[in-house]
């Protein structure tokens, strides 16, 4: 069984790789979009990205992380978090759809 130090280092390593890869992919996609789109279209994508990020922070409001940390989860807990995330996501989809 791995020690706490080994688990911490292993977790830090994979967290770093996850963040680094995500940022790298976003950077490359941004460069490609900047080359393919007009400045007006690229600005529109930038505005949409801001709204998606704000909506994502509301959808990822912490219920899923709390459910992971909870020791004794019931089916009610799982379904509550699932439906809450589903309805919040649909709400923000509707808001962004109407705003478009």
Coordinates of N, CA and C in Angstrom, one line a residue:
X1 N 0.8 -1.2 0.0 CA 0.0 0.0 0.0 C 0.9 1.2 0.0
X2 N 0.5 2.2 -0.8 CA 1.3 3.4 -1.0 C 1.2 4.3 0.2
X3 N 2.2 5.0 0.6 CA 2.2 5.9 1.7 C 1.4 7.2 1.3
X4 N 1.1 8.0 2.3 CA 0.4 9.3 2.0 C 1.2 10.2 1.2
X5 N 2.5 10.2 1.4 CA 3.4 11.0 0.6 C 3.4 10.6 -0.8
X6 N 3.5 9.3 -1.1 CA 3.4 8.8 -2.5 C 2.1 9.1 -3.2
X7 N 1.0 9.0 -2.4 CA -0.3 9.3 -3.0 C -0.4 10.8 -3.3
X8 N 0.2 11.6 -2.4 CA 0.1 13.1 -2.6 C 0.9 13.5 -3.9
X9 N 2.1 12.9 -4.0 CA 3.0 13.2 -5.2 C 2.3 12.7 -6.4
X10 N 1.7 11.5 -6.4 CA 1.1 11.0 -7.6 C -0.1 11.8 -7.9
X11 N -0.9 12.2 -7.0 CA -2.1 13.1 -7.2 C -1.7 14.5 -7.8
X12 N -0.6 15.0 -7.2 CA -0.2 16.3 -7.7 C 0.3 16.2 -9.1
X13 N 1.0 15.2 -9.4 CA 1.5 15.0 -10.8 C 0.4 14.9 -11.8
X14 N -0.6 14.1 -11.5 CA -1.7 14.0 -12.5 C -2.6 15.2 -12.5
X15 N -2.7 15.9 -11.4 CA -3.4 17.2 -11.5 C -2.7 18.2 -12.3
X16 N -1.4 18.3 -12.2 CA -0.5 19.2 -13.0 C -0.7 18.8 -14.5
X17 N -0.6 17.6 -14.8 CA -0.7 17.1 -16.2 C -2.1 17.5 -16.7
X18 N -3.1 17.3 -16.0 CA -4.5 17.6 -16.4 C -4.6 19.1 -16.7
X19 N -4.1 20.0 -15.8 CA -4.2 21.4 -16.0 C -3.4 21.9 -17.1
X20 N -2.1 21.4 -17.2 CA -1.2 21.8 -18.3 C -1.8 21.4 -19.6
X21 N -2.3 20.1 -19.7 CA -2.8 19.7 -21.0 C -4.0 20.5 -21.4
X22 N -4.9 20.7 -20.5 CA -6.1 21.5 -20.8 C -5.8 22.9 -21.3
X23 N -4.8 23.6 -20.6 CA -4.4 24.9 -21.0 C -3.7 24.9 -22.3
X24 N -2.9 23.9 -22.6 CA -2.2 23.7 -23.8 C -3.2 23.5 -25.0
X25 N -4.1 22.7 -24.8 CA -5.1 22.5 -25.9 C -5.9 23.7 -26.1
X26 N -6.3 24.4 -25.1 CA -7.1 25.7 -25.3 C -6.2 26.7 -26.0
X27 N -4.9 26.8 -25.7 CA -4.0 27.7 -26.4 C -3.9 27.4 -27.9
X28 N -3.8 26.1 -28.2 CA -3.6 25.7 -29.6 C -4.9 26.0 -30.4
X29 N -6.0 25.6 -29.7 CA -7.3 25.9 -30.4 C -7.5 27.4 -30.6
X30 N -7.1 28.2 -29.6 CA -7.3 29.6 -29.8 C -6.4 30.2 -30.9
X31 N -5.2 29.6 -31.1 CA -4.4 30.1 -32.2 C -5.0 29.6 -33.6
X32 N -5.5 28.4 -33.6 CA -6.2 27.9 -34.9 C -7.4 28.8 -35.2
X33 N -8.2 29.1 -34.2 CA -9.4 29.9 -34.4 C -9.1 31.3 -34.8
X34 N -8.0 31.8 -34.3 CA -7.6 33.2 -34.6 C -7.1 33.3 -36.1
X35 N -6.6 32.2 -36.6 CA -6.1 32.1 -38.0 C -7.3 31.9 -38.9
X36 N -8.3 31.1 -38.5 CA -9.4 30.8 -39.4 C -10.5 31.8 -39.4
X37 N -10.8 32.5 -38.3 CA -11.9 33.3 -38.2 C -11.6 34.8 -38.4
X38 N -12.6 35.6 -38.8 CA -12.4 37.0 -38.9 C -12.3 37.6 -37.5
X39 N -11.8 38.8 -37.3 CA -11.8 39.4 -36.0 C -13.2 39.5 -35.3
X40 N -14.2 39.8 -36.1 CA -15.6 39.9 -35.6 C -16.0 38.5 -35.0
X41 N -15.8 37.4 -35.8 CA -16.2 36.1 -35.4 C -15.4 35.6 -34.2
X42 N -14.1 36.0 -34.2 CA -13.2 35.6 -33.0 C -13.7 36.3 -31.8
X43 N -14.1 37.5 -31.9 CA -14.6 38.3 -30.7 C -15.9 37.7 -30.2
X44 N -16.8 37.2 -31.1 CA -18.0 36.6 -30.8 C -17.7 35.3 -30.0
X45 N -16.8 34.5 -30.5 CA -16.4 33.3 -29.8 C -15.8 33.6 -28.4
X46 N -15.1 34.7 -28.2 CA -14.6 35.1 -26.9 C -15.7 35.5 -26.0
X47 N -16.7 36.2 -26.5 CA -17.9 36.5 -25.6 C -18.6 35.3 -25.2
X48 N -18.8 34.4 -26.1 CA -19.5 33.1 -25.8 C -18.7 32.3 -24.8
X49 N -17.4 32.3 -24.9 CA -16.6 31.6 -23.9 C -16.7 32.1 -22.5
X50 N -16.9 33.4 -22.4 CA -17.1 34.0 -21.1 C -18.4 33.5 -20.5
X51 N -19.5 33.5 -21.2 CA -20.8 33.1 -20.7 C -20.7 31.6 -20.4
X52 N -20.1 30.8 -21.2 CA -20.0 29.4 -20.9 C -19.2 29.1 -19.6
X53 N -18.1 29.9 -19.4 CA -17.3 29.7 -18.2 C -18.1 30.1 -16.9
X54 N -18.9 31.2 -17.0 CA -19.7 31.6 -15.9 C -20.8 30.5 -15.6
X55 N -21.4 30.0 -16.7 CA -22.4 29.0 -16.5 C -21.8 27.7 -15.9
X56 N -20.7 27.4 -16.4 CA -20.0 26.2 -15.9 C -19.7 26.3 -14.4
X57 N -19.3 27.5 -13.9 CA -19.1 27.6 -12.5 C -20.3 27.5 -11.7
X58 N -21.5 27.8 -12.2 CA -22.7 27.6 -11.5 C -23.1 26.1 -11.5
X59 N -22.9 25.5 -12.6 CA -23.3 24.0 -12.7 C -22.4 23.2 -11.8
X60 N -21.1 23.6 -11.8 CA -20.1 22.9 -10.9 C -20.1 23.6 -9.6
X61 N -21.2 23.7 -8.9 CA -21.3 24.5 -7.7 C -20.8 23.8 -6.5
X62 N -20.3 22.6 -6.6 CA -19.7 21.9 -5.5 C -20.5 20.7 -5.0
X63 N -21.7 20.5 -5.5 CA -22.5 19.4 -5.0 C -21.8 18.1 -5.4
X64 N -21.3 18.0 -6.6 CA -20.6 16.7 -7.0 C -19.4 16.4 -6.1
X65 N -18.6 17.4 -5.8 CA -17.4 17.2 -5.0 C -17.8 16.8 -3.6
X66 N -18.9 17.5 -3.1 CA -19.4 17.1 -1.7 C -19.9 15.7 -1.7
X67 N -20.5 15.2 -2.8 CA -21.0 13.9 -2.9 C -19.9 12.9 -2.9
X68 N -18.8 13.2 -3.6 CA -17.6 12.3 -3.6 C -17.0 12.2 -2.2
X69 N -17.0 13.3 -1.5 CA -16.4 13.3 -0.1 C -17.2 12.6 0.9
X70 N -18.6 12.6 0.7 CA -19.5 12.0 1.7 C -19.2 10.5 1.8
X71 N -19.2 10.0 3.0 CA -18.9 8.6 3.2 C -20.1 7.7 2.9
X72 N -21.3 8.0 3.4 CA -22.4 7.2 3.3 C -23.5 7.9 2.4
X73 N -23.3 7.6 1.1 CA -24.3 8.2 0.1 C -25.4 7.3 -0.2
X74 N -26.6 7.9 -0.2 CA -27.8 7.1 -0.6 C -28.2 7.4 -2.0
X75 N -29.1 6.6 -2.5 CA -29.6 6.9 -3.9 C -30.3 8.2 -4.0
X76 N -30.9 8.7 -2.9 CA -31.5 10.0 -2.9 C -30.4 11.1 -3.1
X77 N -29.3 10.9 -2.4 CA -28.2 11.9 -2.6 C -27.7 12.0 -4.1
X78 N -27.5 10.8 -4.6 CA -27.1 10.7 -6.0 C -28.1 11.4 -7.0
X79 N -29.4 11.0 -6.8 CA -30.4 11.5 -7.7 C -30.6 13.0 -7.5
X80 N -30.5 13.5 -6.3 CA -30.6 14.9 -6.0 C -29.5 15.7 -6.7
X81 N -28.3 15.3 -6.6 CA -27.2 16.0 -7.2 C -27.3 15.9 -8.7
X82 N -27.7 14.8 -9.2 CA -27.9 14.6 -10.7 C -28.9 15.5 -11.2
X83 N -30.1 15.5 -10.6 CA -31.2 16.4 -11.1 C -30.9 17.9 -10.9
X84 N -30.2 18.2 -9.8 CA -29.9 19.6 -9.6 C -28.9 20.1 -10.7
X85 N -27.9 19.3 -11.0 CA -27.0 19.7 -12.0 C -27.6 19.7 -13.4
X86 N -28.5 18.8 -13.6 CA -29.2 18.7 -14.9 C -30.1 20.0 -15.1
X87 N -30.9 20.3 -14.1 CA -31.8 21.5 -14.2 C -31.0 22.8 -14.2
X88 N -29.9 22.9 -13.5 CA -29.1 24.2 -13.6 C -28.5 24.3 -15.0
X89 N -28.0 23.2 -15.5 CA -27.5 23.2 -16.8 C -28.5 23.6 -17.9
X90 N -29.7 23.0 -17.8 CA -30.8 23.3 -18.7 C -31.2 24.8 -18.6
X91 N -31.2 25.3 -17.4 CA -31.6 26.7 -17.1 C -30.6 27.6 -17.8
X92 N -29.3 27.4 -17.6 CA -28.3 28.2 -18.3 C -28.3 28.0 -19.8
X93 N -28.6 26.8 -20.3 CA -28.7 26.6 -21.7 C -29.9 27.5 -22.2
X94 N -31.0 27.5 -21.5 CA -32.1 28.3 -21.9 C -31.8 29.8 -21.9
X95 N -31.1 30.2 -20.9 CA -30.8 31.7 -20.8 C -29.9 32.1 -21.9
X96 N -28.8 31.2 -22.2 CA -27.9 31.6 -23.3 C -28.6 31.4 -24.6
X97 N -29.5 30.5 -24.8 CA -30.2 30.3 -26.1 C -31.1 31.5 -26.3
X98 N -31.8 32.0 -25.3 CA -32.6 33.2 -25.5 C -31.8 34.5 -25.7
X99 N -30.7 34.5 -25.0 CA -29.8 35.7 -25.1 C -29.2 35.8 -26.5
X100 N -29.0 34.6 -27.2 CA -28.4 34.6 -28.5 C -29.4 35.2 -29.5

